[in-house]
Amino acid sequence: MLEPKNECSDTPGCDCHAGKEMLPMAPAGTGETAEVACRGGALGKRADPMERPGYVLRSFVEAFVRTPAGPVPRVRTTLDRSDRMGVLAARLGFGRNDYRVAPGLYCVGNPTPDSPVLVTANYKLTFDALRRALANTSAWILVADTRGINVWCAAGDALFSSEEVSRRAASSRLADVVNHRRLVLPQLAATGVSAKAVKKGCGFSVVWGPVRVEDIEPFLSAGMNTEPAMRRVTFSLKERLVLVPVEITLLWKGLLIGLAAIFLISGIGSHIFSLSMAWSRGGMAAAAGLAGIVAGTVLTPALLPWIPSRPFAVKGLILGALAWAILALLFQGKAGGLEMTALLLFTIAVSSYLAVNFTGSTPFTSPSGVEKEMRIAIPFQAAATLLAIVAWVGAGFIG
Amino acid sequence: MQDFRYLSGVSTLKLDPDACTGCGLCTVVCPHGVMALENNGEGGGKGKKAKIVDLDGCMECGACANNCPTDAVQVTPGVGCATYIIQSWIYGKEAATCGVNCC
Ligand code: SF4
Ligand code: SF4
């Protein structure tokens, strides 16, 4: 087997002709001073020697390392502005469906044929988190094509699979690049990847790495040994809050339909339909809906471990009732008893439903459990909504 | 995860002690410490077997069953996602999805 050469051989025809260790990327600001753009102003950067027609050079690549399997991009272990903007956009729910990196082999630091191979998903946020956690490491990174989905969800959907890992190891010619036959996989990929099948598929044996990227460097320096804590999933306040914006952005469509329905229903009364009633009562009902949304999608995740009761439907109901109590104080004198009852039912139906919805984002709720509680909760939530509408319209006629 | 407990007695996790070779893989891949290797007394110190020590901690992710070399662990893995479950009620398990934006 050929040893990967980190040094340029400077043979004619070699596309590497300047760098000593790495294939060159254009040094910043190498434009000749005599060059002046016709339209005035500064010239753009010179084309990078590694640019190829039809390909885009990603900003996280800092150089290319020569290997027997061809040049391998060496990636930065810091995030730049565009990376951070991407994180923000993805967290807020924009463009989440196409935020990926090209699958294949990458590296960090100055890896040798003996350096470890870390396998990851091609969701860019996952990839970014990994390279950021490798500031003091030299390693190869094998990115599997998980269709731009993170490790955990891709493994659950059989996208991060034994076949994909084997295929990617083969197509990247990993066996020509490293001396050993070991892949480090994130533990959470075990749902989709079987160590035995990977061994059979590409000859590499799987070492299960830690759950969290922050633990990778300690794991590697401990000779690929994990502490029990590295094997356990956590769900800290920060991990929970990060999910909130996406939960909310997923609601937009339902929210618009809901608002339209609220104003329509609120206007119905003894005058058949009154715009002023739609406005004043609709505002109250919309506030109740909003209270339910805040209780279900923000407060439930934030306060999760401290809310009594295990079913999420009940957790949502408790917080919904609390949110309603605040509204009741605000609406004192404006809404009657029947109206306040309708608002209570509406708020808890919304918050309870959204709280159950949040189970999809938690790393500890079993599908059997979610299905069980939904069988009981959904009829109640539907009944509460229906009763709320009846009471609300009824109050419109009375008032 | 001891500070997060969900409904008890619902997990579909099953272990067949006779098929278990005590390789310990399930204890490695489980993110909730549901399985542990225990000495079952047979064959001196060698006879290790997996044991379910925290059934209610199981989230039915299927990592253990997927990696058990002898199929001694079985679990019905699935998606604990409300949208998916509602869809599976209406359209059946095959046609259900989480929706494009889920996960
Ligand atoms: S993975 Fe299977 S064979 Fe190995 S210890 Fe667990 S149950 Fe036993
Ligand atoms: S299904 Fe997942 S959580 Fe349950 S025991 Fe297996 S690995 Fe652990």
Coordinates of C-alpha atoms and ligand atoms in Angstrom, one line a residue:
Chain A
M1 CA 0.0 0.0 0.0
L2 CA 1.2 3.5 -0.8
E3 CA 1.9 5.9 2.0
P4 CA 0.0 9.1 1.6
K5 CA 2.5 11.8 0.7
N6 CA 2.0 15.0 2.4
E7 CA 4.8 16.6 0.4
C8 CA 4.5 17.8 -3.1
S9 CA 6.6 15.8 -5.5
D10 CA 6.7 18.7 -8.0
T11 CA 6.4 16.4 -10.9
P12 CA 5.4 18.0 -14.2
G13 CA 1.7 18.0 -14.6
C14 CA 1.2 17.9 -10.9
D15 CA -1.5 20.4 -10.0
C16 CA 0.4 21.0 -6.8
H17 CA 3.2 23.3 -7.6
A18 CA 3.8 25.7 -4.8
G19 CA 2.9 24.4 -1.3
K20 CA 5.3 22.3 0.6
E21 CA 2.9 20.3 2.7
M22 CA -0.4 21.1 1.2
L23 CA -1.8 21.7 -2.2
P24 CA -2.0 25.4 -2.5
M25 CA -5.1 27.6 -2.1
A26 CA -4.8 31.2 -3.4
P27 CA -3.1 33.3 -0.8
A28 CA -5.3 36.2 0.1
G29 CA -4.7 39.5 -1.8
T30 CA -2.3 38.2 -4.5
G31 CA -3.7 40.5 -7.2
E32 CA -1.0 42.4 -9.0
T33 CA -1.0 46.0 -8.2
A34 CA -1.1 47.1 -11.9
E35 CA -4.4 45.4 -12.3
V36 CA -7.3 47.8 -12.0
A37 CA -10.8 46.9 -12.6
C38 CA -12.5 48.7 -15.5
R39 CA -15.4 49.9 -13.5
G40 CA -13.1 51.0 -10.7
G41 CA -13.0 49.6 -7.2
A42 CA -11.1 46.6 -6.0
L43 CA -10.7 43.5 -8.1
G44 CA -12.1 40.3 -6.9
K45 CA -9.9 37.5 -5.6
R46 CA -7.9 35.5 -8.1
A47 CA -9.3 32.0 -8.8
D48 CA -8.0 29.5 -6.4
P49 CA -5.7 26.9 -7.9
M50 CA -8.0 24.2 -6.6
E51 CA -11.1 25.6 -8.2
R52 CA -12.6 23.3 -10.9
P53 CA -15.2 24.2 -13.5
G54 CA -18.6 23.3 -12.2
Y55 CA -17.6 22.9 -8.6
V56 CA -17.8 25.3 -5.6
L57 CA -14.9 25.5 -3.2
R58 CA -16.4 25.6 0.3
S59 CA -15.1 28.2 2.7
F60 CA -14.4 25.7 5.5
V61 CA -11.7 24.0 3.3
E62 CA -8.3 25.5 4.2
A63 CA -6.1 23.3 2.1
F64 CA -5.8 20.0 0.3
V65 CA -3.7 17.1 1.6
R66 CA -2.2 14.7 -0.9
T67 CA -3.1 11.1 -0.4
P68 CA -2.8 8.0 -2.6
A69 CA -6.6 8.4 -3.1
G70 CA -6.1 11.9 -4.4
P71 CA -6.3 15.3 -2.7
V72 CA -8.3 15.3 0.5
P73 CA -9.7 18.6 1.7
R74 CA -8.4 19.7 5.1
V75 CA -11.1 21.6 6.9
R76 CA -10.9 24.4 9.4
T77 CA -11.7 23.8 13.0
T78 CA -13.2 27.2 13.5
L79 CA -16.5 28.5 12.2
D80 CA -16.6 31.6 10.0
R81 CA -19.4 34.1 9.5
S82 CA -21.1 32.2 6.8
D83 CA -21.0 29.0 8.9
R84 CA -22.6 30.9 11.8
M85 CA -25.3 32.5 9.6
G86 CA -26.1 29.0 8.4
V87 CA -26.4 27.7 11.9
L88 CA -28.8 30.6 12.7
A89 CA -30.9 30.0 9.6
A90 CA -31.1 26.3 10.2
R91 CA -32.0 26.9 13.9
L92 CA -34.8 29.3 12.8
G93 CA -36.1 26.8 10.3
F94 CA -35.1 28.4 7.0
G95 CA -33.5 26.2 4.4
R96 CA -33.3 23.2 6.7
N97 CA -33.9 20.8 4.0
D98 CA -30.8 21.6 2.0
Y99 CA -28.0 22.3 4.3
R100 CA -25.4 19.7 3.5
V101 CA -21.8 19.1 2.7
A102 CA -20.6 16.8 -0.1
P103 CA -20.1 13.2 1.2
G104 CA -16.7 11.7 1.1
L105 CA -13.3 12.0 2.8
Y106 CA -12.1 15.1 4.6
C107 CA -9.4 15.6 7.3
V108 CA -8.4 17.9 10.1
G109 CA -4.9 18.7 11.4
N110 CA -2.0 16.7 9.9
P111 CA -3.3 13.2 9.7
T112 CA -1.1 10.2 8.9
P113 CA -2.1 6.8 7.7
D114 CA -2.4 5.8 11.4
S115 CA -4.7 8.6 12.3
P116 CA -8.3 7.7 13.3
V117 CA -11.2 7.9 10.9
L118 CA -14.3 9.6 12.3
V119 CA -17.5 9.0 10.4
T120 CA -20.3 11.5 10.5
A121 CA -23.5 12.7 8.7
N122 CA -23.6 15.2 5.9
Y123 CA -25.9 17.6 7.6
K124 CA -23.8 20.8 7.7
L125 CA -24.5 21.6 11.3
T126 CA -23.4 18.1 12.3
F127 CA -20.3 18.4 10.2
D128 CA -19.6 21.9 11.6
A129 CA -20.0 20.7 15.2
L130 CA -17.6 17.9 14.6
R131 CA -14.8 19.9 13.0
R132 CA -15.1 22.5 15.7
A133 CA -14.6 19.9 18.3
L134 CA -11.4 18.7 16.7
A135 CA -9.1 21.8 17.2
N136 CA -6.3 19.6 18.7
T137 CA -6.7 16.5 16.6
S138 CA -5.4 15.1 13.4
A139 CA -7.9 12.8 11.9
W140 CA -9.7 11.7 8.8
I141 CA -13.4 12.5 8.6
L142 CA -15.6 10.2 6.4
V143 CA -18.8 12.0 5.7
A144 CA -21.7 9.7 4.8
D145 CA -24.5 10.8 2.5
T146 CA -27.4 11.0 5.0
R147 CA -29.3 13.4 2.7
G148 CA -28.4 16.4 4.8
I149 CA -30.0 14.9 8.0
N150 CA -28.3 14.8 11.4
V151 CA -26.9 11.6 12.8
W152 CA -29.7 10.6 15.1
C153 CA -32.6 11.3 12.7
A154 CA -30.8 9.8 9.7
A155 CA -30.0 6.6 11.7
G156 CA -33.6 6.3 12.7
D157 CA -34.7 6.7 9.1
A158 CA -32.1 4.1 7.9
L159 CA -30.3 6.8 5.9
F160 CA -27.2 6.6 8.1
S161 CA -26.9 2.9 7.4
S162 CA -24.3 0.1 7.3
E163 CA -24.6 0.1 3.5
E164 CA -24.0 3.8 3.2
V165 CA -21.0 3.7 5.5
S166 CA -19.5 0.7 3.6
R167 CA -20.2 2.3 0.3
R168 CA -18.6 5.6 1.3
A169 CA -15.5 4.0 2.7
A170 CA -15.1 2.1 -0.6
S171 CA -15.8 5.1 -2.9
S172 CA -13.4 7.3 -0.9
R173 CA -10.7 4.6 -1.2
L174 CA -10.2 4.8 2.5
A175 CA -8.3 1.6 2.6
D176 CA -5.6 3.3 0.4
V177 CA -5.4 6.3 2.8
V178 CA -5.1 4.6 6.2
N179 CA -3.1 1.7 7.5
H180 CA -5.6 0.5 10.0
R181 CA -9.1 -0.9 9.5
R182 CA -11.1 1.0 12.2
L183 CA -14.0 3.5 11.9
V184 CA -15.1 5.6 14.8
L185 CA -18.9 6.1 14.6
P186 CA -21.1 8.3 16.7
Q187 CA -22.9 6.1 19.1
L188 CA -26.3 7.6 18.1
A189 CA -25.7 6.1 14.6
A190 CA -26.1 2.6 16.1
T191 CA -29.8 2.7 15.4
G192 CA -29.1 2.6 11.7
V193 CA -25.6 1.1 11.5
S194 CA -24.7 -2.4 12.6
A195 CA -21.0 -2.9 13.4
K196 CA -21.2 -6.4 12.0
A197 CA -22.7 -5.4 8.7
V198 CA -20.1 -2.6 8.2
K199 CA -17.3 -5.1 8.9
K200 CA -18.8 -7.4 6.3
G201 CA -19.5 -4.6 3.9
C202 CA -16.1 -2.8 3.8
G203 CA -13.7 -4.7 6.1
F204 CA -13.5 -1.9 8.6
S205 CA -14.5 -2.6 12.2
V206 CA -16.6 -0.1 14.1
V207 CA -15.6 1.6 17.3
W208 CA -18.6 3.3 18.9
G209 CA -17.6 6.8 19.8
P210 CA -19.2 9.1 22.4
V211 CA -22.7 10.6 22.0
R212 CA -21.6 14.2 22.1
V213 CA -18.9 15.8 19.9
E214 CA -17.3 17.6 22.8
D215 CA -16.3 14.2 24.2
I216 CA -14.5 13.1 21.0
E217 CA -11.1 14.5 21.9
P218 CA -11.1 13.1 25.4
F219 CA -12.3 9.8 23.9
L220 CA -9.4 9.7 21.4
S221 CA -6.8 10.7 23.9
A222 CA -8.0 8.0 26.3
G223 CA -7.2 5.4 23.6
M224 CA -10.8 5.3 22.3
N225 CA -12.3 4.5 25.6
T226 CA -15.5 6.0 26.9
E227 CA -16.6 6.9 30.3
P228 CA -20.2 5.7 31.0
A229 CA -21.3 9.4 31.0
M230 CA -20.1 9.8 27.4
R231 CA -22.5 7.0 26.4
R232 CA -25.6 8.6 27.8
V233 CA -27.9 11.0 26.0
T234 CA -28.6 14.3 27.9
F235 CA -31.3 16.8 27.4
S236 CA -30.1 19.9 29.0
L237 CA -31.9 23.3 29.1
K238 CA -29.7 24.5 26.3
E239 CA -30.4 21.4 24.2
R240 CA -34.1 21.8 24.8
L241 CA -34.2 25.6 24.0
V242 CA -32.3 25.2 20.8
L243 CA -35.3 23.2 19.5
V244 CA -37.9 25.9 20.3
P245 CA -37.6 28.2 17.2
V246 CA -38.0 25.3 14.8
E247 CA -41.0 24.0 16.7
I248 CA -42.5 27.5 16.3
T249 CA -41.7 27.9 12.6
L250 CA -43.4 24.6 11.9
L251 CA -46.6 26.1 13.2
W252 CA -47.0 29.0 10.7
K253 CA -49.5 27.4 8.4
G254 CA -51.7 26.2 11.2
L255 CA -51.4 29.5 12.9
L256 CA -52.8 31.5 9.9
I257 CA -55.7 29.1 9.4
G258 CA -56.4 29.2 13.2
L259 CA -56.4 33.0 13.3
A260 CA -58.8 33.2 10.4
A261 CA -61.1 30.7 12.1
I262 CA -60.9 32.5 15.4
F263 CA -61.9 35.9 14.0
L264 CA -64.7 34.3 12.0
I265 CA -66.1 32.4 15.0
S266 CA -65.7 35.4 17.3
G267 CA -67.8 37.6 15.1
I268 CA -70.8 35.3 15.1
G269 CA -73.6 36.5 17.4
S270 CA -77.1 37.9 17.6
H271 CA -76.3 40.3 14.7
I272 CA -75.3 37.2 12.6
F273 CA -71.9 38.6 12.1
S274 CA -70.3 41.7 13.7
L275 CA -67.0 43.0 12.6
S276 CA -66.5 44.9 15.9
M277 CA -67.2 41.7 17.8
A278 CA -64.9 39.7 15.6
W279 CA -62.2 42.3 16.4
S280 CA -62.7 42.6 20.2
R281 CA -63.5 39.0 21.0
G282 CA -61.2 37.6 18.3
G283 CA -58.4 39.5 20.0
M284 CA -59.1 37.7 23.3
A285 CA -59.4 34.3 21.6
A286 CA -56.2 34.9 19.7
A287 CA -54.4 35.8 22.9
A288 CA -55.6 32.6 24.4
G289 CA -54.3 30.6 21.4
L290 CA -51.0 32.4 21.7
A291 CA -50.9 31.6 25.4
G292 CA -51.4 28.0 24.5
I293 CA -48.6 28.1 21.9
V294 CA -46.2 29.7 24.4
A295 CA -47.1 27.2 27.1
G296 CA -46.8 24.2 24.7
T297 CA -43.8 25.0 22.6
V298 CA -41.7 27.3 24.8
L299 CA -42.5 26.7 28.5
T300 CA -43.0 22.9 28.2
P301 CA -39.5 22.3 26.7
A302 CA -37.9 24.9 29.0
L303 CA -39.4 23.6 32.2
L304 CA -39.7 19.9 31.2
P305 CA -38.0 18.2 34.1
W306 CA -39.8 20.3 36.7
I307 CA -43.3 20.0 35.5
P308 CA -45.1 17.3 37.5
S309 CA -46.6 14.3 35.7
R310 CA -45.0 12.1 33.0
P311 CA -47.5 12.3 30.0
F312 CA -46.6 15.3 27.9
A313 CA -50.3 16.0 27.4
V314 CA -50.7 16.6 31.1
K315 CA -47.6 18.7 31.3
G316 CA -48.9 20.9 28.5
L317 CA -52.3 21.1 30.2
I318 CA -50.8 22.3 33.5
L319 CA -48.8 25.0 31.8
G320 CA -51.8 26.0 29.6
A321 CA -54.0 26.4 32.6
L322 CA -51.3 28.6 34.3
A323 CA -51.0 30.7 31.1
W324 CA -54.8 31.0 31.1
A325 CA -54.8 32.2 34.7
I326 CA -52.6 35.1 33.7
L327 CA -55.0 35.9 30.8
A328 CA -57.9 35.7 33.2
L329 CA -56.4 38.5 35.3
L330 CA -55.8 40.6 32.2
F331 CA -59.3 40.1 30.8
Q332 CA -61.1 40.8 34.1
G333 CA -64.2 42.8 33.4
K334 CA -63.9 42.3 29.7
A335 CA -64.9 38.6 29.4
G336 CA -67.7 36.8 31.2
G337 CA -67.6 33.5 33.0
L338 CA -68.7 31.5 29.9
E339 CA -66.2 33.2 27.7
M340 CA -63.4 32.6 30.2
T341 CA -64.3 29.0 30.4
A342 CA -64.2 28.7 26.6
L343 CA -60.8 30.4 26.6
L344 CA -59.5 28.0 29.3
L345 CA -60.6 25.0 27.2
F346 CA -59.1 26.4 24.1
T347 CA -55.7 27.3 25.7
I348 CA -55.3 23.9 27.3
A349 CA -56.3 22.0 24.2
V350 CA -53.6 23.9 22.2
S351 CA -50.9 23.7 24.9
S352 CA -51.6 20.0 25.6
Y353 CA -51.5 19.1 21.9
L354 CA -48.3 21.0 21.2
A355 CA -46.6 19.5 24.3
V356 CA -47.3 16.0 22.9
N357 CA -45.9 17.2 19.6
F358 CA -42.7 18.0 21.4
T359 CA -42.1 14.3 22.2
G360 CA -40.9 14.0 18.6
S361 CA -37.9 16.1 19.5
T362 CA -36.9 14.6 22.8
P363 CA -34.3 11.8 23.1
F364 CA -36.2 9.7 25.7
T365 CA -39.8 9.3 24.8
S366 CA -40.6 5.8 23.4
P367 CA -42.9 5.7 20.4
S368 CA -45.1 3.1 22.2
G369 CA -45.5 5.6 25.1
V370 CA -46.3 8.5 22.7
E371 CA -48.9 6.4 20.9
K372 CA -50.4 5.3 24.2
E373 CA -50.8 8.8 25.5
M374 CA -52.0 10.2 22.2
R375 CA -54.8 7.6 22.1
I376 CA -56.1 9.0 25.4
A377 CA -55.2 12.7 24.9
I378 CA -56.3 13.4 21.4
P379 CA -60.0 12.7 22.0
F380 CA -59.9 15.0 25.1
Q381 CA -58.1 17.7 23.2
A382 CA -60.6 17.5 20.3
A383 CA -63.5 17.6 22.8
A384 CA -62.0 20.6 24.6
T385 CA -61.7 22.5 21.3
L386 CA -65.2 21.7 20.3
L387 CA -66.7 22.7 23.7
A388 CA -64.6 25.9 23.6
I389 CA -66.1 26.8 20.2
V390 CA -69.6 26.0 21.4
A391 CA -69.2 28.0 24.6
W392 CA -67.5 30.9 22.7
V393 CA -70.3 31.1 20.1
G394 CA -72.9 30.7 22.7
A395 CA -71.4 33.6 24.7
G396 CA -71.5 35.7 21.5
F397 CA -75.3 35.3 21.4
I398 CA -75.8 35.9 25.1
G399 CA -73.5 38.9 25.2
Chain B
M1 CA -31.5 9.6 31.8
Q2 CA -32.8 9.5 35.4
D3 CA -34.0 13.1 35.5
F4 CA -36.3 12.5 32.5
R5 CA -38.7 9.7 32.9
Y6 CA -41.5 8.9 30.5
L7 CA -44.5 6.5 30.8
S8 CA -43.6 3.2 32.4
G9 CA -44.3 -0.3 31.3
V10 CA -44.7 0.6 27.6
S11 CA -41.4 -0.4 25.9
T12 CA -41.5 -3.3 23.5
L13 CA -38.0 -4.3 24.4
K14 CA -37.5 -8.1 24.9
L15 CA -34.4 -10.0 25.7
D16 CA -33.9 -13.7 25.2
P17 CA -31.2 -14.7 27.7
D18 CA -30.7 -18.1 26.1
A19 CA -29.6 -16.5 22.8
C20 CA -27.3 -13.9 24.5
T21 CA -23.6 -14.6 24.2
G22 CA -22.7 -11.8 26.6
C23 CA -20.7 -9.8 24.1
G24 CA -21.8 -6.6 25.7
L25 CA -22.5 -4.6 22.5
C26 CA -26.0 -3.7 23.5
T27 CA -24.7 -2.1 26.7
V28 CA -22.3 0.0 24.6
V29 CA -24.7 1.3 22.0
C30 CA -27.7 2.0 24.3
P31 CA -27.9 5.7 25.0
H32 CA -30.0 5.2 28.2
G33 CA -28.1 2.5 30.1
V34 CA -31.1 0.2 29.8
M35 CA -28.9 -2.9 29.5
A36 CA -26.1 -4.2 31.7
L37 CA -23.9 -7.2 31.7
E38 CA -24.4 -9.4 34.7
N39 CA -22.7 -12.5 35.9
N40 CA -25.3 -15.2 35.8
G41 CA -23.3 -17.6 37.9
E42 CA -22.8 -20.1 35.2
G43 CA -19.3 -21.1 34.1
G44 CA -17.5 -19.3 36.9
G45 CA -16.6 -15.7 36.0
K46 CA -17.1 -16.3 32.3
G47 CA -20.9 -16.7 32.0
K48 CA -21.9 -13.1 31.4
K49 CA -25.3 -12.3 30.1
A50 CA -27.1 -9.1 29.3
K51 CA -29.9 -8.0 31.5
I52 CA -32.6 -5.3 31.2
V53 CA -31.9 -3.1 34.2
D54 CA -34.1 -0.1 33.3
L55 CA -36.9 -1.0 31.0
D56 CA -38.7 2.3 31.5
G57 CA -35.6 4.2 30.4
C58 CA -35.9 2.5 27.0
M59 CA -36.9 4.9 24.2
E60 CA -37.2 2.0 21.6
C61 CA -34.5 3.4 19.4
G62 CA -33.5 -0.1 18.2
A63 CA -29.7 0.4 18.5
C64 CA -29.3 -2.7 20.7
A65 CA -31.4 -5.0 18.5
N66 CA -29.6 -3.6 15.4
N67 CA -26.2 -4.5 16.8
C68 CA -26.9 -7.7 18.7
P69 CA -25.0 -10.4 16.8
T70 CA -27.4 -13.2 17.9
D71 CA -30.7 -11.3 17.7
A72 CA -31.1 -11.9 21.4
V73 CA -32.6 -8.4 21.9
Q74 CA -35.8 -7.4 20.1
V75 CA -37.6 -4.1 20.1
T76 CA -40.1 -2.5 17.7
P77 CA -38.3 0.6 16.8
G78 CA -40.2 3.6 15.6
V79 CA -40.6 7.3 15.5
G80 CA -41.9 8.9 18.6
C81 CA -43.3 11.8 16.6
A82 CA -46.9 12.9 17.0
T83 CA -47.4 13.8 13.3
Y84 CA -46.1 10.4 12.3
I85 CA -48.4 8.6 14.7
I86 CA -51.5 10.5 13.6
Q87 CA -50.6 9.8 10.0
S88 CA -50.1 6.2 10.7
W89 CA -53.6 6.1 12.3
I90 CA -55.2 7.7 9.2
Y91 CA -53.1 6.3 6.3
G92 CA -51.5 3.3 7.8
K93 CA -47.9 2.7 9.0
E94 CA -46.4 2.5 5.5
A95 CA -47.7 5.8 4.2
A96 CA -46.9 7.8 7.3
T97 CA -44.2 10.4 7.4
C98 CA -43.1 13.0 9.9
G99 CA -43.5 15.8 7.3
V100 CA -40.6 17.3 5.4
N101 CA -39.5 19.5 8.2
C102 CA -39.4 17.0 11.0
C103 CA -36.1 16.0 12.6
Ligands
SF4_1 S1 -25.7 -7.6 22.2 FE1 -26.9 -9.5 22.2 S2 -25.5 -11.1 22.6 FE2 -24.4 -9.2 23.1 S3 -24.7 -9.0 25.3 FE3 -26.4 -7.8 24.2 S4 -28.1 -9.3 24.1 FE4 -26.2 -10.5 24.6
SF4_2 S1 -34.0 0.3 22.1 FE1 -32.5 1.9 22.4 S2 -33.0 2.7 24.5 FE2 -34.0 0.8 24.3 S3 -32.6 -0.7 25.2 FE3 -32.2 -0.7 23.0 S4 -30.6 0.8 22.7 FE4 -31.4 1.2 24.8

